[in-house]
Every structure is written in C-alpha cells, then in structure tokens.
PDB file of C-alpha atoms in Angstrom:
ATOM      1  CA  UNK A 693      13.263   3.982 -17.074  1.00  0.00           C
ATOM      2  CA  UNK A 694      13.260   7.147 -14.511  1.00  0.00           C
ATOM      3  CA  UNK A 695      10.225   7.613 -12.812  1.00  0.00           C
ATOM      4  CA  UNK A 696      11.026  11.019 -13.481  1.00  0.00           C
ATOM      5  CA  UNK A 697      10.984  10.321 -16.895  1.00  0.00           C
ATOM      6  CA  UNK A 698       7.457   8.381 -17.358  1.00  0.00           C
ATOM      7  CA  UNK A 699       4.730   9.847 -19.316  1.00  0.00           C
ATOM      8  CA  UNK A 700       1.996   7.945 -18.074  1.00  0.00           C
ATOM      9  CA  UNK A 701       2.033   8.837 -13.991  1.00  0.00           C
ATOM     10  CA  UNK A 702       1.169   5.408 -11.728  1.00  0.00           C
ATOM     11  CA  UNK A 703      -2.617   6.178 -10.689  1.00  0.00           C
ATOM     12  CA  UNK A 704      -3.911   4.416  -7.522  1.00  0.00           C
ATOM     13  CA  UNK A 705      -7.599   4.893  -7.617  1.00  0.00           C
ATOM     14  CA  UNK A 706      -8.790   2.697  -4.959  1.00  0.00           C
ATOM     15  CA  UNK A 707      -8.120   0.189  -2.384  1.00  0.00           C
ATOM     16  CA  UNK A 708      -9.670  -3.138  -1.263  1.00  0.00           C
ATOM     17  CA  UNK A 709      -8.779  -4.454   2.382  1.00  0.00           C
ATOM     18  CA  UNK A 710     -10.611  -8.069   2.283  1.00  0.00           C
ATOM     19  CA  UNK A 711     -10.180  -8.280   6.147  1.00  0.00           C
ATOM     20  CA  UNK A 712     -11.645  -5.441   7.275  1.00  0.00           C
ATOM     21  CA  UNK A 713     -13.736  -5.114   3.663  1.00  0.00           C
ATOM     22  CA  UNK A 714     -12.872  -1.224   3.610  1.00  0.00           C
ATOM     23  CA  UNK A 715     -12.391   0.171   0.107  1.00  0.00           C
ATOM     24  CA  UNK A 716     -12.268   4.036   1.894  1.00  0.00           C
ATOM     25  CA  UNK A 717      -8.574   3.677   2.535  1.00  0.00           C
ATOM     26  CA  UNK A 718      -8.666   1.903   5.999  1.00  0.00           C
ATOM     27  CA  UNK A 719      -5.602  -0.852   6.071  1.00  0.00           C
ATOM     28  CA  UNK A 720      -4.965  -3.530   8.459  1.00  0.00           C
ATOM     29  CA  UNK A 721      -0.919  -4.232   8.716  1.00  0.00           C
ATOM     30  CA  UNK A 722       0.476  -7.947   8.109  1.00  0.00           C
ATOM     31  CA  UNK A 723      -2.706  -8.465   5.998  1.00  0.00           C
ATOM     32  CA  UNK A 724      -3.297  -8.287   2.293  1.00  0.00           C
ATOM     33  CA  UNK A 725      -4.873  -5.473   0.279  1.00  0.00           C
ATOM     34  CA  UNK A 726      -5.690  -5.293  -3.416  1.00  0.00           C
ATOM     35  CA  UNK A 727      -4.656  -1.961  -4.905  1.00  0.00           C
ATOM     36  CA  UNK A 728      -6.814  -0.665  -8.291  1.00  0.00           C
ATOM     37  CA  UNK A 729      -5.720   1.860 -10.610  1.00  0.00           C
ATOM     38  CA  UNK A 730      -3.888   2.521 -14.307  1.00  0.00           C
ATOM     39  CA  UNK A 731      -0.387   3.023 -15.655  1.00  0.00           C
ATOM     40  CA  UNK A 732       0.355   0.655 -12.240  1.00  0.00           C
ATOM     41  CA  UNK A 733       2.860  -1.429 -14.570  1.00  0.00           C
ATOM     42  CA  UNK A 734       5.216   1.074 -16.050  1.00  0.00           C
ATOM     43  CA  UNK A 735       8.154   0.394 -15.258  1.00  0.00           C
ATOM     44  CA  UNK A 736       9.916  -3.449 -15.078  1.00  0.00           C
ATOM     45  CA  UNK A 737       8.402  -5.520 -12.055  1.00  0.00           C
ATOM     46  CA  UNK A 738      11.986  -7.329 -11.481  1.00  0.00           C
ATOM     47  CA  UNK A 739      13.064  -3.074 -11.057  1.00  0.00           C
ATOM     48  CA  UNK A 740      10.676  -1.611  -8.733  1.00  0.00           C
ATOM     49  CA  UNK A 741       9.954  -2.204  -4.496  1.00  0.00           C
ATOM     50  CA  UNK A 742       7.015  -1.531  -2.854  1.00  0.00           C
ATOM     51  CA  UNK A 743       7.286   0.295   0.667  1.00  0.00           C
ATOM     52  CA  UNK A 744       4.267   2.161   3.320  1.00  0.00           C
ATOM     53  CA  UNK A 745       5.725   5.728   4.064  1.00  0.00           C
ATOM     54  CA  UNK A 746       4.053   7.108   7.283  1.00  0.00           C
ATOM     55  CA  UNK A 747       2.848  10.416   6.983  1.00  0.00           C
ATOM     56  CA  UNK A 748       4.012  11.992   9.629  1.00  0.00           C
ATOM     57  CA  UNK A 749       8.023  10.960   8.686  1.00  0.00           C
ATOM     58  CA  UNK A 750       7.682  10.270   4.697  1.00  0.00           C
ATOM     59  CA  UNK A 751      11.288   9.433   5.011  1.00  0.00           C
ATOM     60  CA  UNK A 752      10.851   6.198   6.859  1.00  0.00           C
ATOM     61  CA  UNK A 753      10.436   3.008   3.895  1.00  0.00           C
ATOM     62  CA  UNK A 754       8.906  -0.063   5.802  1.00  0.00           C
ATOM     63  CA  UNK A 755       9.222  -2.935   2.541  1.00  0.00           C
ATOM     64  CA  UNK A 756       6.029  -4.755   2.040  1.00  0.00           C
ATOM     65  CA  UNK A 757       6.142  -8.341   2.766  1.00  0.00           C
ATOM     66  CA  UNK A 758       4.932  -9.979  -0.475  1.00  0.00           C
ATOM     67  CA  UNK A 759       4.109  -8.520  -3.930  1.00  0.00           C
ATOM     68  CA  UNK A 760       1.451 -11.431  -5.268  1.00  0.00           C
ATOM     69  CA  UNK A 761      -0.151 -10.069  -8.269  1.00  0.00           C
ATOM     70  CA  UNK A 762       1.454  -6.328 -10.580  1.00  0.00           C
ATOM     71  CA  UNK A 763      -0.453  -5.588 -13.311  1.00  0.00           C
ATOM     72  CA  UNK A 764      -1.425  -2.423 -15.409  1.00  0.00           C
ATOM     73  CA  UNK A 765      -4.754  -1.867 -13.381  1.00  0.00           C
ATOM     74  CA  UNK A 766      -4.266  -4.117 -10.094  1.00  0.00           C
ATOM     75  CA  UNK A 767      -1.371  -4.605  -7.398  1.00  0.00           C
ATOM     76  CA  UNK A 768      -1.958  -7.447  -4.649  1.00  0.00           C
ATOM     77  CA  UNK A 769       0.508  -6.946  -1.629  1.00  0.00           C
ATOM     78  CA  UNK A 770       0.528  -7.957   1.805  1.00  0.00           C
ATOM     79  CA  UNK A 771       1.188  -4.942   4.165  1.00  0.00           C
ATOM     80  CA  UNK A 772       3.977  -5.039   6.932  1.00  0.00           C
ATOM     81  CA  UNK A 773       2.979  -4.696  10.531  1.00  0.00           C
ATOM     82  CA  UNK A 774       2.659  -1.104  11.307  1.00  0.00           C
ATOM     83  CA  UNK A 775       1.322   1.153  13.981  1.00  0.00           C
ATOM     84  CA  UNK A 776      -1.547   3.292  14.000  1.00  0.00           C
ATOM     85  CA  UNK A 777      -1.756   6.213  11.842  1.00  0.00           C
ATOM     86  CA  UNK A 778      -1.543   7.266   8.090  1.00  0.00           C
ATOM     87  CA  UNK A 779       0.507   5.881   5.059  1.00  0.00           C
ATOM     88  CA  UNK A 780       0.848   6.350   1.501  1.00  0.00           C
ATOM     89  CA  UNK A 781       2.322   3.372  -0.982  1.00  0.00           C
ATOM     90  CA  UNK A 782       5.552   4.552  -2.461  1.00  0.00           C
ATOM     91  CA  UNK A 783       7.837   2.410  -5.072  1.00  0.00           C
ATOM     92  CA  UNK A 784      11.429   2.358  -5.155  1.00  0.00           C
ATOM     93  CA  UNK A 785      12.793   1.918  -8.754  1.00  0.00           C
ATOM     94  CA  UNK A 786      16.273   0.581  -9.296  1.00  0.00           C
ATOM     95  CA  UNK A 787      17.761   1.359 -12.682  1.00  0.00           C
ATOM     96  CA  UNK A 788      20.598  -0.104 -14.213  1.00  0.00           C
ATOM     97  CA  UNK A 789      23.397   2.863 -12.680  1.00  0.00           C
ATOM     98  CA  UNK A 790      22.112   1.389  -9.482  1.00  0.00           C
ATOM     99  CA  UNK A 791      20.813   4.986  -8.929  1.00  0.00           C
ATOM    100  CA  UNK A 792      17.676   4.386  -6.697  1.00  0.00           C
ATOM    101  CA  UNK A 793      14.291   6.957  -7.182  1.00  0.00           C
ATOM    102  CA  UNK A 794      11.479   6.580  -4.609  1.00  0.00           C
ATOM    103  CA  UNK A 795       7.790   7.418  -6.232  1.00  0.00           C
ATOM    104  CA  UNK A 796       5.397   8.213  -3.147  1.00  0.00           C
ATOM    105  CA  UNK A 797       1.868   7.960  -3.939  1.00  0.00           C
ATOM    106  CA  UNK A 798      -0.543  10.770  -3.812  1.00  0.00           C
ATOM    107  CA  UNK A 799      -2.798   8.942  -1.466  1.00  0.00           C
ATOM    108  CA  UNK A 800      -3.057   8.902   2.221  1.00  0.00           C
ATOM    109  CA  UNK A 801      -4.691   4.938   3.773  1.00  0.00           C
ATOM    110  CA  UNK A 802      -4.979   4.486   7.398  1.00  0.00           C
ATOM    111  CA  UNK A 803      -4.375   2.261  10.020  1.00  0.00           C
ATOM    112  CA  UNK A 804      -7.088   1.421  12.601  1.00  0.00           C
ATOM    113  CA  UNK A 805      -7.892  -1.801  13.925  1.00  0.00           C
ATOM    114  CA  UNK A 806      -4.905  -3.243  14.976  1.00  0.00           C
ATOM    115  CA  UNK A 807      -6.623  -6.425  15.905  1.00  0.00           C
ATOM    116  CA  UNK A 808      -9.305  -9.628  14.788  1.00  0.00           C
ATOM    117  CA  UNK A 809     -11.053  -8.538  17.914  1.00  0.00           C
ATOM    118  CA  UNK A 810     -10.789  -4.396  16.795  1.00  0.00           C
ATOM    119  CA  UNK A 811     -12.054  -5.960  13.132  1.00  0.00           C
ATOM    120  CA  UNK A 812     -14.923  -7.650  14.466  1.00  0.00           C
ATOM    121  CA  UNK A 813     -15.855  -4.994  16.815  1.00  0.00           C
ATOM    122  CA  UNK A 814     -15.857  -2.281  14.066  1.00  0.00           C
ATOM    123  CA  UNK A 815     -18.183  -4.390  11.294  1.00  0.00           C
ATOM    124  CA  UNK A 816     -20.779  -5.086  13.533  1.00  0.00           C
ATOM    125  CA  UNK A 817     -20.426  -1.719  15.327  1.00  0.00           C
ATOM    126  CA  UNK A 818     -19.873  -2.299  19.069  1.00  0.00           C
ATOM    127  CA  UNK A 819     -17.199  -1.318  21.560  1.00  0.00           C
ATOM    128  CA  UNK A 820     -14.353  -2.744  21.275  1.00  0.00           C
ATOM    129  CA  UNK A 821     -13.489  -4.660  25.199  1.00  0.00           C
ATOM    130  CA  UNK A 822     -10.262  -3.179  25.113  1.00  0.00           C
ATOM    131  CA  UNK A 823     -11.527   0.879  24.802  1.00  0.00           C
TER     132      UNK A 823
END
C-alpha cells in the first residue's frame, strides 16, 4: 500500500515523554516516548521504519532504536541519541517493488535536556550547574 495512496492519513495527536513527563512535544534522545493518535496502523508493521527528521535538514533519517508497541491509536519507540533542536517522526514504507516512500509527520517535537542532571534541573525548576 502507497502512502500516497491511503485514505485514512496517519494522525499523531500527542506525545508522552515518561522521562522528562512532557506531553507538549519536548523529547529526550536514547529514551522512550509513547506516541497517541489514529489511522497510526495503516499500512503492514513488518513494511514500515520509523526515523526523527531534523528540521532544519528534513533530508537527514536517523532510524529509531526500538519500535515496542504499533497500534491504530498508540506507537511506543525509543528515540536515537540526537542533538539539540527540532524533529518531526517520519515512516519509511517499503512495498513489494522495493520502491521506498518516506511519510514525514506534520509535527515539530524538540530536544532540550540532553541530560538526567538537565531533567532534574528543569522539573523542579532550578539552574542547571552546567549553564
């Protein structure tokens, strides 16, 4: 099936990032986050990759490390490391005339704390010792 072709569009509504406990689109790299939306299971899981696009060079597909849980409303992936700075999910879909179509994601999540220390700092809202 061509993402081109699908009649129901892959929605993400929200996101959950259980270590930093942000659902406004703040993501913390080689951690998990817990993606909700609809249509999120349109195409064949054993078909599709999931990759974090920076904004700034959309072009540029860093894989995800793990894909743990794909279903119509809820995705659970752990992120790869990345820098600081703004991403959207896309998903590479691999059809059977091993043509390959990329699907970026209308939505922007960004990287800020880059550390447990940066975390910690940030929920209980002093300086970080390393600004």
């Amino acid at each position: 099936m061509s993402v081109s072709k699908l009649a129901d569009i892959p929605v993400i509504e929200s996101v959950y990032d259980p270590l930093s406990q942000k659902r406004d689109g703040t993501i913390t790299p080689c951690a998990p986050v817990l993606i909700f939306g609809h249509n999120l299971l349109c195409w064949p899981k054993d078909q599709v990759e999931f990759f974090l696009c920076p904004a700034e060079k959309p072009e540029s597909m860093i894989p995800v490390l793990e894909v743990y849980k794909h279903t119509e409303k809820q995705i659970l992936i752990t992120l790869p490391d990345v820098e600081r700075g703004h991403y959207c999910l896309a998903l590479q879909l691999k059809e059977e005339s091993d043509e390959e179509q990329v699907y970026r994601f209308p939505v922007l999540w960004q990287v800020k704390a880059m550390t447990l220390m940066d975390i910690y700092c940030e929920r209980r809202n002093i300086p970080s010792p390393r600004s």
